[in-house]
Short mmCIF file of C-alpha atoms and ligand atoms in Angstrom, two decimals:
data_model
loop_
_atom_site.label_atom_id
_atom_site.label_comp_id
_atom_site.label_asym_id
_atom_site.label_seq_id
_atom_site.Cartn_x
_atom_site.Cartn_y
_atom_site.Cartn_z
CA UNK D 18 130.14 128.42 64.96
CA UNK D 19 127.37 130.00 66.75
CA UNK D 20 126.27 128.59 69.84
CA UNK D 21 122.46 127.97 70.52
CA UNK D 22 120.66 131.03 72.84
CA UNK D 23 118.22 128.67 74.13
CA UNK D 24 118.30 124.91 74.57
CA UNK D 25 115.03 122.39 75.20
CA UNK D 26 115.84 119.53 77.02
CA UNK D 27 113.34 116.68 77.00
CA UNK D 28 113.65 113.13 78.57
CA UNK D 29 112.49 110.50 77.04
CA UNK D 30 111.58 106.60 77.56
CA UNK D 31 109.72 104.86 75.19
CA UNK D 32 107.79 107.98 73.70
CA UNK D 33 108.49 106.46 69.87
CA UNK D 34 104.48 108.17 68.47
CA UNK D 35 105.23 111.16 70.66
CA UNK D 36 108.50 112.42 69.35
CA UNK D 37 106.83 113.77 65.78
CA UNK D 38 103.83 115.28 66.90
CA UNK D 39 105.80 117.08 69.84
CA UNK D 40 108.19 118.04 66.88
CA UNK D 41 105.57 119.94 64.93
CA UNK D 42 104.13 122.08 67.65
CA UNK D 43 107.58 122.79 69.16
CA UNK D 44 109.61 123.94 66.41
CA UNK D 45 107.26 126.50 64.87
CA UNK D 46 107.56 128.25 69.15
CA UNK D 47 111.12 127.88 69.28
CA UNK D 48 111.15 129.71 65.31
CA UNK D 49 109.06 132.68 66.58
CA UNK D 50 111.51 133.10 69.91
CA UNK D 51 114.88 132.59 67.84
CA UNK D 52 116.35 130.40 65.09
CA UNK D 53 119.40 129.83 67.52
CA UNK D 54 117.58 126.82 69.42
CA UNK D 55 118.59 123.01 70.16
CA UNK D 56 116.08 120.63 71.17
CA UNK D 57 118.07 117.78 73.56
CA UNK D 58 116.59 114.21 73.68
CA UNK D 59 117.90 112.40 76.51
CA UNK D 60 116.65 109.23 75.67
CA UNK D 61 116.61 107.49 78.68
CA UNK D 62 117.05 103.40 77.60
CA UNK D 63 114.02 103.26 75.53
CA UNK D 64 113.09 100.10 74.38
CA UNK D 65 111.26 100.83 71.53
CA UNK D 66 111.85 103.07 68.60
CA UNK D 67 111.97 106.11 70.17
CA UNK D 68 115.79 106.82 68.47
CA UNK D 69 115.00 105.89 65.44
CA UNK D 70 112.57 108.34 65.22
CA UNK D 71 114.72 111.26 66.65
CA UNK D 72 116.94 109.98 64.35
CA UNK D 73 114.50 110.42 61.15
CA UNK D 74 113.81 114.15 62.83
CA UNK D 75 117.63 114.80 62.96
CA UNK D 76 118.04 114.08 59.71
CA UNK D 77 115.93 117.30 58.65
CA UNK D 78 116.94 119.30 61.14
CA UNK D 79 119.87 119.51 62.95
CA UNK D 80 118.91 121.54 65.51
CA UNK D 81 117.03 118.58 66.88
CA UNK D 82 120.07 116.17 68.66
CA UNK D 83 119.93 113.25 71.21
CA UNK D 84 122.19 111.81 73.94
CA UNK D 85 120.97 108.28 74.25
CA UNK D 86 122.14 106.66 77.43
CA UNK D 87 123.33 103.30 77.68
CA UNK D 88 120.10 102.01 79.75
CA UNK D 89 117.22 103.44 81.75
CA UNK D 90 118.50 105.66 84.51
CA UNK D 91 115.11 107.45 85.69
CA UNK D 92 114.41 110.77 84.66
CA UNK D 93 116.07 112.72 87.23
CA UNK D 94 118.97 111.27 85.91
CA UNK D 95 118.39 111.57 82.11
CA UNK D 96 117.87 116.19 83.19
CA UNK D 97 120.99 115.66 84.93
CA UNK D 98 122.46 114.84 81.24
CA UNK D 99 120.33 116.98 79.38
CA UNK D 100 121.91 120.26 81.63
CA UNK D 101 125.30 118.75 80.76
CA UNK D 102 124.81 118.68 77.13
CA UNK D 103 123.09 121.91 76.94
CA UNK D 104 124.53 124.91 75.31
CA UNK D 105 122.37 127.88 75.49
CA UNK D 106 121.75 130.77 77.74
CA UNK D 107 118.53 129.77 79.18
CA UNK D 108 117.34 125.94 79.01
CA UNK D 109 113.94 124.46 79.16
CA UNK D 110 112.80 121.40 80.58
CA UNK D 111 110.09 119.67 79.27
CA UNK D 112 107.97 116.28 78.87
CA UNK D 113 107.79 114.69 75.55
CA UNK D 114 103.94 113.77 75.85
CA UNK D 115 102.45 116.98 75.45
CA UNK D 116 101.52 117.45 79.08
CA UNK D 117 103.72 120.44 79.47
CA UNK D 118 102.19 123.17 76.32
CA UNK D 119 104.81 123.74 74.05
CA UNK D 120 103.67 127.36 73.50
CA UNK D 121 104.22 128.32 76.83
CA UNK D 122 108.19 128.48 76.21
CA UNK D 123 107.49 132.04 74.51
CA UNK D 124 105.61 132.89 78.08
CA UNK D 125 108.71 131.36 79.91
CA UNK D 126 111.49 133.17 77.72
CA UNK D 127 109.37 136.36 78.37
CA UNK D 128 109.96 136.32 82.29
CA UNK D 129 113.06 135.32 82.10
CA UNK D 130 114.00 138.61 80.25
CA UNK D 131 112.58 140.55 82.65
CA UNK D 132 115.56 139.26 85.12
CA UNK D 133 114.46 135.70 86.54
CA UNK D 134 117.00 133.27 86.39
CA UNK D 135 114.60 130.64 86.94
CA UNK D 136 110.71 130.11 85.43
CA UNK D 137 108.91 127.62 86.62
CA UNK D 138 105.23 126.37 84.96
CA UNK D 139 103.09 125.84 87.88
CA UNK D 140 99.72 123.61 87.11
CA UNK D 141 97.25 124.97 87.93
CA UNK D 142 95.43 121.58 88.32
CA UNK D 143 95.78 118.05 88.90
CA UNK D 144 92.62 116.70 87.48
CA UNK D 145 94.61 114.23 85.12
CA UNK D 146 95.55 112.55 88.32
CA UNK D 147 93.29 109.83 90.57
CA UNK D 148 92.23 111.03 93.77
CA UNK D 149 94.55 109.10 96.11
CA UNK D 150 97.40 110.15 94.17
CA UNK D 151 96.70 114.07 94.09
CA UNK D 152 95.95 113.52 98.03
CA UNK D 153 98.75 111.69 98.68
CA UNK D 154 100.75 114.77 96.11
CA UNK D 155 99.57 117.17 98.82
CA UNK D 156 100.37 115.50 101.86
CA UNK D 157 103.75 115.02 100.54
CA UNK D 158 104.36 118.95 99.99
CA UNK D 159 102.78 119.42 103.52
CA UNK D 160 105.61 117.09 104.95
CA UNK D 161 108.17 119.03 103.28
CA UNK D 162 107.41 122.31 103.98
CA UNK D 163 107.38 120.98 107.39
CA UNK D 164 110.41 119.28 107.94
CA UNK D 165 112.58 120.00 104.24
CA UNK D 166 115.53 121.82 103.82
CA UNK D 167 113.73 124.21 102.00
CA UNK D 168 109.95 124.91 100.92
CA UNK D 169 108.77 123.72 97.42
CA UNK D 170 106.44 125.83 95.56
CA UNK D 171 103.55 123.64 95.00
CA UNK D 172 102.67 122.43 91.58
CA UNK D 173 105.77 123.17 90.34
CA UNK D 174 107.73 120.36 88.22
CA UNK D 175 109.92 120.13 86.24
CA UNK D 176 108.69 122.02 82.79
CA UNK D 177 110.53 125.07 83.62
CA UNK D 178 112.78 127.51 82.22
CA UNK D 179 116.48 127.90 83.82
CA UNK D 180 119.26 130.35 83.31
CA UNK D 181 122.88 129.73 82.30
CA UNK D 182 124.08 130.46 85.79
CA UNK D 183 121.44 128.14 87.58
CA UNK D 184 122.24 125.45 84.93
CA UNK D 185 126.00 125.56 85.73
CA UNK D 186 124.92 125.23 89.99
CA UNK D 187 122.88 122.35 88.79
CA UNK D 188 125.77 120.68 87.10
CA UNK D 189 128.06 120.89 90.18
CA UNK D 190 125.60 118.95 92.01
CA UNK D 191 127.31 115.53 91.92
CA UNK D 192 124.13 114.00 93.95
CA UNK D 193 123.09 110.74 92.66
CA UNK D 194 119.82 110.17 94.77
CA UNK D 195 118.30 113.51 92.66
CA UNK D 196 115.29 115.27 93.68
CA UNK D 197 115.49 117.34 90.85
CA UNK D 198 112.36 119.55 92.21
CA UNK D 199 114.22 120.09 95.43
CA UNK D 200 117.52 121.20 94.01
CA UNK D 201 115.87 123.65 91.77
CA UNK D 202 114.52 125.34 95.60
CA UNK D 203 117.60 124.83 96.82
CA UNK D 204 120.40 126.63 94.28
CA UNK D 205 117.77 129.54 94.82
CA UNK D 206 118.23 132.68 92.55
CA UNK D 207 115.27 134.83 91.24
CA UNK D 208 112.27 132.60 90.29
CA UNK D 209 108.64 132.99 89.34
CA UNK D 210 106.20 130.87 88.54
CA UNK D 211 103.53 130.81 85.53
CA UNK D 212 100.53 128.66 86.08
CA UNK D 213 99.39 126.10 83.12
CA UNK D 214 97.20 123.58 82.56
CA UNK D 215 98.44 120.35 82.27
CA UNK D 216 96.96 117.98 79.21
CA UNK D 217 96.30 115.02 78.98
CA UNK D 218 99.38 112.52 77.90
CA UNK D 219 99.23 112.11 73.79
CA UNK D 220 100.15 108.57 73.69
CA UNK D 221 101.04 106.10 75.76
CA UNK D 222 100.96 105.59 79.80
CA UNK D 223 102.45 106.96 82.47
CA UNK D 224 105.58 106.04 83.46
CA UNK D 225 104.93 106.58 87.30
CA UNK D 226 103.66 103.45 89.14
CA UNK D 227 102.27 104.37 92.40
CA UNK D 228 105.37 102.27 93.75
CA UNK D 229 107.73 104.33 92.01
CA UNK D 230 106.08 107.41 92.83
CA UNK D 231 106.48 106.68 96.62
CA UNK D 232 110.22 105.69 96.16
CA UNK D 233 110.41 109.12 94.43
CA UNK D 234 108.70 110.90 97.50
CA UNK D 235 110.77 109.15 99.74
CA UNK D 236 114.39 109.76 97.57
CA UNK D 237 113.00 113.56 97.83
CA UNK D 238 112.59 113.57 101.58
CA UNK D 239 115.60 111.55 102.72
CA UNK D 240 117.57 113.66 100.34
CA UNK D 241 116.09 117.33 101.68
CA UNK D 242 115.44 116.67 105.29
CA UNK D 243 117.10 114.23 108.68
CA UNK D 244 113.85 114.28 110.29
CA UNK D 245 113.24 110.49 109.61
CA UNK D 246 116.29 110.04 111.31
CA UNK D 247 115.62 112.22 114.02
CA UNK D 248 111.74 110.82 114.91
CA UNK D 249 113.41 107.84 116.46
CA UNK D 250 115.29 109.38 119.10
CA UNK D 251 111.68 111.22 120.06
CA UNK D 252 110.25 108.24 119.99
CA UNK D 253 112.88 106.73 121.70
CA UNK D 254 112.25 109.26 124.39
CA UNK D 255 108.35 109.20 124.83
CA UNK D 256 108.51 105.70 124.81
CA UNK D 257 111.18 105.15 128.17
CA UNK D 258 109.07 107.40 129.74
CA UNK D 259 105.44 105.72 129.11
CA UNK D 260 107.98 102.14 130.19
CA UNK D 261 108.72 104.01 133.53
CA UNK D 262 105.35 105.02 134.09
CA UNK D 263 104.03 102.14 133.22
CA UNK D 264 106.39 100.42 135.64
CA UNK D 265 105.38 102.90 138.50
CA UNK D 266 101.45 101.78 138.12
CA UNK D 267 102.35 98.42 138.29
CA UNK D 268 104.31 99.10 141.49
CA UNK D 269 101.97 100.69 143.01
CA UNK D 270 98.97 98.24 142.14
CA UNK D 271 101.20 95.46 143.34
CA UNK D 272 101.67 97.23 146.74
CA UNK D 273 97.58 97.90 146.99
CA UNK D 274 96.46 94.89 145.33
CA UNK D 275 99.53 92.01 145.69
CA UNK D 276 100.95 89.88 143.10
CA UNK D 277 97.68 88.91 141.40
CA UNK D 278 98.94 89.91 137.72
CA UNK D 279 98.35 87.56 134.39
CA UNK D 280 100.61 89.53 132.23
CA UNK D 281 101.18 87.46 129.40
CA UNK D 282 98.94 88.80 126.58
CA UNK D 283 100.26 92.33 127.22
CA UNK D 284 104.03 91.10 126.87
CA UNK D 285 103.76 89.66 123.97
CA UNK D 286 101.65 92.54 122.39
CA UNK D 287 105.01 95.26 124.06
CA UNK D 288 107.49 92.41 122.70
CA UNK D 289 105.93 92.97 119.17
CA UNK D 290 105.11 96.16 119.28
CA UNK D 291 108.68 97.23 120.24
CA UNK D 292 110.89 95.00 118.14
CA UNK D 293 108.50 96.74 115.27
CA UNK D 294 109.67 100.08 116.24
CA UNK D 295 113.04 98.91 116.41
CA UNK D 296 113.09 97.38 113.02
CA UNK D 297 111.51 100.47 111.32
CA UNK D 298 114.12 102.74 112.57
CA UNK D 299 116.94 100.38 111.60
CA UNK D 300 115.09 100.46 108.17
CA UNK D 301 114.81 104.25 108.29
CA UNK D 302 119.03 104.35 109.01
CA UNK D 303 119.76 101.58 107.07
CA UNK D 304 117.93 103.54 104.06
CA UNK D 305 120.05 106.61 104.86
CA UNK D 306 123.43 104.40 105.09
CA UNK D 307 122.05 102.94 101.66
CA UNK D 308 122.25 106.67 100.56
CA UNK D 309 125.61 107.11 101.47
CA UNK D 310 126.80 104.07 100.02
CA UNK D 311 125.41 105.10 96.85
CA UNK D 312 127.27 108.33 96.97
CA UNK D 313 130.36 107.07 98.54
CA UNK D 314 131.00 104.95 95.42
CA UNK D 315 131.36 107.87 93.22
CA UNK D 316 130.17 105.98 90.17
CA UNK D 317 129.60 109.04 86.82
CA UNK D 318 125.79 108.99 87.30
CA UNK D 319 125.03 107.88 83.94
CA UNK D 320 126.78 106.85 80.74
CA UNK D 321 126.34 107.82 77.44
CA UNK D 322 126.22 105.63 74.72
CA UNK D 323 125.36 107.63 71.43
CA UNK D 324 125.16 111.41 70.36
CA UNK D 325 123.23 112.76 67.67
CA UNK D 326 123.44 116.33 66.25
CA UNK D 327 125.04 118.68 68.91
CA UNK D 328 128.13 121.36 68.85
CA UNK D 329 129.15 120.53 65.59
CA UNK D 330 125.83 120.27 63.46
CA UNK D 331 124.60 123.68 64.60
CA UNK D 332 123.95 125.28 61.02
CA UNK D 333 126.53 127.98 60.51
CA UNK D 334 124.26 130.04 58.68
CA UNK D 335 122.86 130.89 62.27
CA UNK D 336 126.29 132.28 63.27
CA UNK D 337 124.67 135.68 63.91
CA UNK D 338 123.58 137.10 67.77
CA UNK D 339 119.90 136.81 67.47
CA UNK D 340 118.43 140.12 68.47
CA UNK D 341 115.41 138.81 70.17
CA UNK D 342 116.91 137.16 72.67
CA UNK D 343 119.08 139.99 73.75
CA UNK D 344 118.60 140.42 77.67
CA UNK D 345 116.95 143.79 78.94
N1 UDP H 18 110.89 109.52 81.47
C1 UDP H 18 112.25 109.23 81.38
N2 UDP H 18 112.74 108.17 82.09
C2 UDP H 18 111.96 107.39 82.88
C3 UDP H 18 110.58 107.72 82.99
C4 UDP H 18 110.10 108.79 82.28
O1 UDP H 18 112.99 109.90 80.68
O2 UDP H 18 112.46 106.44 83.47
C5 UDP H 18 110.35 110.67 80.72
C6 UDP H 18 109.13 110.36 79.87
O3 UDP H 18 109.48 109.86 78.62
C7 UDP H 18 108.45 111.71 79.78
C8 UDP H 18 108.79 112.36 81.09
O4 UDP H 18 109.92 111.65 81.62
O5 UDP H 18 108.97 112.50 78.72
C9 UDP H 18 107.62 112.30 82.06
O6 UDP H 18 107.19 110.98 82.20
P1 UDP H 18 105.66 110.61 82.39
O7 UDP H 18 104.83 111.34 81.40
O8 UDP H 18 105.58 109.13 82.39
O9 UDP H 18 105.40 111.15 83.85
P2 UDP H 18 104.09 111.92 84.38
O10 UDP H 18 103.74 112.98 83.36
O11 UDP H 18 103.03 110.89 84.50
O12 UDP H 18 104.53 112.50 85.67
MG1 MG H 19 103.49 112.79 81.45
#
């Protein structure tokens, strides 16, 4: 039984008109780099047809498999099953709407010959993207090379190309609040990046509401960084001291001047004001404790419900090493 060289992972959730058109332009990539590919479906709870299709594509080639999971568990989630099912030496990670250029896997595969065990596709442009959400994009790499764990290379997502040995780190990661960008910075190893322009989605919309994509900014940061723990005690700290020095002026205007203070509005505004710093770093903690709950509980993070093609439908008339994929 040979085992694939090079394995495509791609997540999907209710892509049903994407699946066939992101079939043809794939395989005919994956043919010129070896025949001893699997494409991975994770499909992520889709609510359409989106099986039925990967089904009808399974069904003429094997190569092509799926691991449906039992319900929607968020993309992150759906790579994090994807690496688990994936057999080759190198795996790609890609989008299923034609955003991320299938030909670029050739460009990818290239690289990682030449010794990196990591290739990331950087875009070279977010023009596909409203203004408030590419500014708010940039602020949020800003904050986390400023107070992250580790730096992010900037524009880089997830359509990238990772080695055997990163893919087994990845795996190992139990995390269930995954920042998928942030653990590919953080298991490290020999990267590079090659820029590409991003196109526009075939069919359907986004699956990012602004919402989400804030919760997903936020996920990233509490899971790479304390410093939204940490801003309270500095806080805590500036603000004693403006209270003491506030308390000194009054002192001292009370010994010039006497008694003659109506201080009522300005209570009420430091009463408000202060129980709304209080709440927002309970919030902050409470959102960390949330975390730890969540990991605490050790639930599998996800749960697979079907698998299509895989180990045992890889054609054995591909049992030979395929030359071009050979490793300098
Ligand atoms: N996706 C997924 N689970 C989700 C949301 C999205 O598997 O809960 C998949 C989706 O089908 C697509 C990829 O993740 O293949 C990227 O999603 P999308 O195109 O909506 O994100 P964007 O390109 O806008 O960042
Ligand atoms: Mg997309």
């Amino acid at each position: 039984m040979a085992s694939p060289k090079l394995s495509v992972i791609i997540p999907v959730h209710n892509e049903s008109e994407n699946i066939a058109p992101l079939c043809a332009r794939l395989l005919p990539v994956l043919n010129r780099i070896t025949s001893l590919w699997e494409v991975i479906f994770v499909d992520d709870g889709s609510r359409d047809d989106t099986l039925a299709r990967i089904r009808t594509v399974n069904h003429d080639e094997p190569r092509i498999g799926a691991v449906s999971l039992s319900r929607n568990f968020g993309k992150e989630i759906a790579i994090a099953a994807g690496l688990d099912h994936a057999r080759g030496d190198a795996v790609v990670i890609m989008d299923a709407d034609l955003q991320h250029p299938p030909e670029m896997i050739e460009t990818f595969v290239e690289r990682w010959k030449e010794g990196n065990l990591m290739v990331y596709g950087q875009r070279t442009d977010r023009s596909d993207e409203t203004r408030v959400k590419r500014g708010f994009a940039h602020l949020f790499y800003r904050l986390f090379a400023r107070f992250g764990e580790i730096p992010l290379p900037e524009g880089a997502g997830d359509f990238r190309l990772i080695d055997q040995r990163g893919v087994e780190v990845l795996r190992s990661l139990g995390e269930k609040a995954r920042f998928s960008k942030g653990l590919y910075a953080w298991i490290g190893f020999k990267s590079t990046g090659v820029p590409f322009v991003v196109e526009e989605r075939l069919h359907g919309t986004t699956k990012w509401s602004f919402r989400k994509l804030f919760r997903f900014a936020f996920d990233g940061m509490a899971a790479f960084s304390t410093v939204p723990l940490r801003i309270w005690t500095y806080l805590g700290f500036l603000i004693s001291f403006m209270s003491i020095a506030t308390a000194v002026y009054f002192l001292v205007r009370t010994l010039l001047f006497g008694t003659d203070l109506p201080g009522f509005p300005s209570l009420i505004v430091s009463v408000m004001f202060f129980s709304g710093i209080q709440l927002m770093s309970l919030g902050i903690i409470g959102e960390y404790v949330g975390r730890i709950f969540a990991e605490v509980k050790r639930r599998p993070l996800y749960v697979v419900q079907e698998r299509l093609g895989g180990a045992a439908e890889v054609s054995s008339s591909l049992v030979q090493d395929d030359p071009r994929l050979r490793r300098a």
